[in-house]
């Protein structure tokens, strides 16, 4: 695409709380670059149209030069027409006491309908990021109903978990989050996820040391640290009475920006992507894996050391995803 030509970016759930932060960051150039104009496609359901009208007024009032227009709609065929990138946020959030998979029966059909619409109307190289929970299984269903688009183009967001883990390690060490590199989130965006710092490092201007050596507290790293990241979403809900939104929007920006622009040499990020059997993960799940990215293509980072401790955790979260897949297919076929 010639520089200067706008790309079309859809945000679903555009009247919701994550979108409220996300839209302004896209409009500001934080995702696709400060030279890339955008046309925003904003999808929500009829009862949310009044709120969305207000969001559109605010988009005007942002007065940002990259926004070349917006389309406000309740129709998937309008929302997904010719889009280059899709942020699929619109779905019910969980409340206190629920697991994310409890949302499956309510949300998965949204992703069937949107998969079908992407299949018919979107560009074939559209990059799809599913945020709505349960994100991994929703992404799998979306891809299943969009067979004309490569499976590699459907991803689920585990970047918020990565950001949480990186931040927790930096805080423990009294360092800046940018000093912590190559944290990996394996598996499901759920309480079975495995936040893994075995291959992560702490860097400063002239040195690099493993996180394990720097922290020097295996009991914490393999106990409280993991539990805290696995249950961080629930902790935010308990405190806010609403689920994470500001941090979720920032993570969506990080995920799509890195997919669009690539990762630095020697570093990786975590994304829910279609599994190919790497690391013994069953094929054809949307499973969070370490990926490096160049030319807008992600590649699974191979050869990381998996301890017996880690292997058990990888298997446990895969088992949950297999169960979710079965349940989701049953809901969609009912
Ligand atoms: N993967 C992740 O790390 C995270 C995922 N989430 C998930 O993101 C989703 C959205 O969260 P919030 O923005 O806080 O929720 P929200 O309730 O504030 O907004 C959701 C919006 O989606 C709309 N919506 C519902 N059905 C729709 C449909 N069929 N098409 C288009 N729009 C539709 C609603 O009308 C509402 O405006 C939830 O499922 C939440 O659990 C939240 C945080 C992190
Ligand atoms: O916990 C939730 O339901 C929202 C979410 O996915 C998160 O904050 O990670």
Coordinates of C-alpha atoms and ligand atoms in Angstrom, one line a residue, residues 12-13 15-19 43-45 48 89-94 103 107 110 114 131-133 135 157 160 189 243-244 248, ligand 1:
X12 CA -15.9 -4.2 17.5
X13 CA -17.5 -3.4 20.8
X15 CA -19.0 1.7 22.5
X16 CA -17.4 -0.4 25.3
X17 CA -14.8 0.4 27.9
X18 CA -11.7 -1.1 26.2
X19 CA -12.6 0.5 22.9
X43 CA -19.2 -1.9 15.2
X44 CA -21.6 -2.3 18.1
X45 CA -25.1 -3.6 18.7
X48 CA -25.2 0.9 22.2
X89 CA -13.3 -6.6 21.3
X90 CA -17.1 -6.7 21.4
X91 CA -18.2 -9.4 23.8
X92 CA -19.6 -9.8 27.3
X93 CA -17.0 -9.2 30.0
X94 CA -17.0 -11.5 33.1
X103 CA -18.5 -16.6 28.9
X107 CA -19.9 -15.0 23.4
X110 CA -20.5 -13.5 18.1
X114 CA -17.9 -12.2 12.6
X131 CA -9.7 -9.6 22.6
X132 CA -13.2 -10.7 23.7
X133 CA -13.2 -13.6 26.1
X135 CA -10.1 -15.0 23.6
X157 CA -4.5 -11.5 23.0
X160 CA -1.8 -8.2 28.7
X189 CA -5.7 -16.5 28.4
X243 CA -12.7 -5.8 34.1
X244 CA -9.3 -4.3 33.0
X248 CA -6.2 -4.2 27.9
Ligands
LIG1 N1 -7.8 -10.9 26.1 C1 -7.7 -10.0 27.1 O1 -6.6 -9.9 27.7 C2 -8.9 -9.2 27.7 C3 -10.1 -9.5 27.3 N2 -11.2 -8.7 27.8 C4 -12.5 -9.0 27.2 O2 -12.8 -8.0 26.2 C5 -14.3 -8.0 26.1 C6 -14.7 -6.5 26.1 O3 -14.5 -5.9 27.4 P1 -15.1 -4.5 27.7 O4 -14.7 -3.5 26.6 O5 -14.6 -4.2 29.1 O6 -16.6 -4.8 27.8 P2 -17.8 -3.7 27.7 O7 -19.0 -4.4 28.1 O8 -17.5 -2.4 28.2 O9 -17.9 -3.5 26.1 C7 -18.3 -4.5 25.2 C8 -19.0 -3.9 24.0 O10 -19.2 -4.9 23.1 C9 -20.5 -4.7 22.6 N3 -21.0 -5.9 21.9 C10 -21.7 -6.9 22.5 N4 -22.0 -7.8 21.5 C11 -21.5 -7.4 20.3 C12 -21.6 -7.8 19.0 N5 -22.2 -9.0 18.7 N6 -21.0 -7.1 18.0 C13 -20.4 -5.9 18.4 N7 -20.3 -5.4 19.6 C14 -20.9 -6.1 20.6 C15 -21.3 -4.2 23.7 O11 -22.5 -3.5 23.3 C16 -20.4 -3.3 24.4 O12 -20.4 -2.0 23.9 C17 -14.8 -8.8 27.2 O13 -15.2 -10.1 26.7 C18 -13.7 -9.0 28.2 O14 -13.8 -10.1 29.0 C19 -11.0 -7.8 28.7 C20 -9.7 -7.5 29.2 C21 -8.6 -8.2 28.7

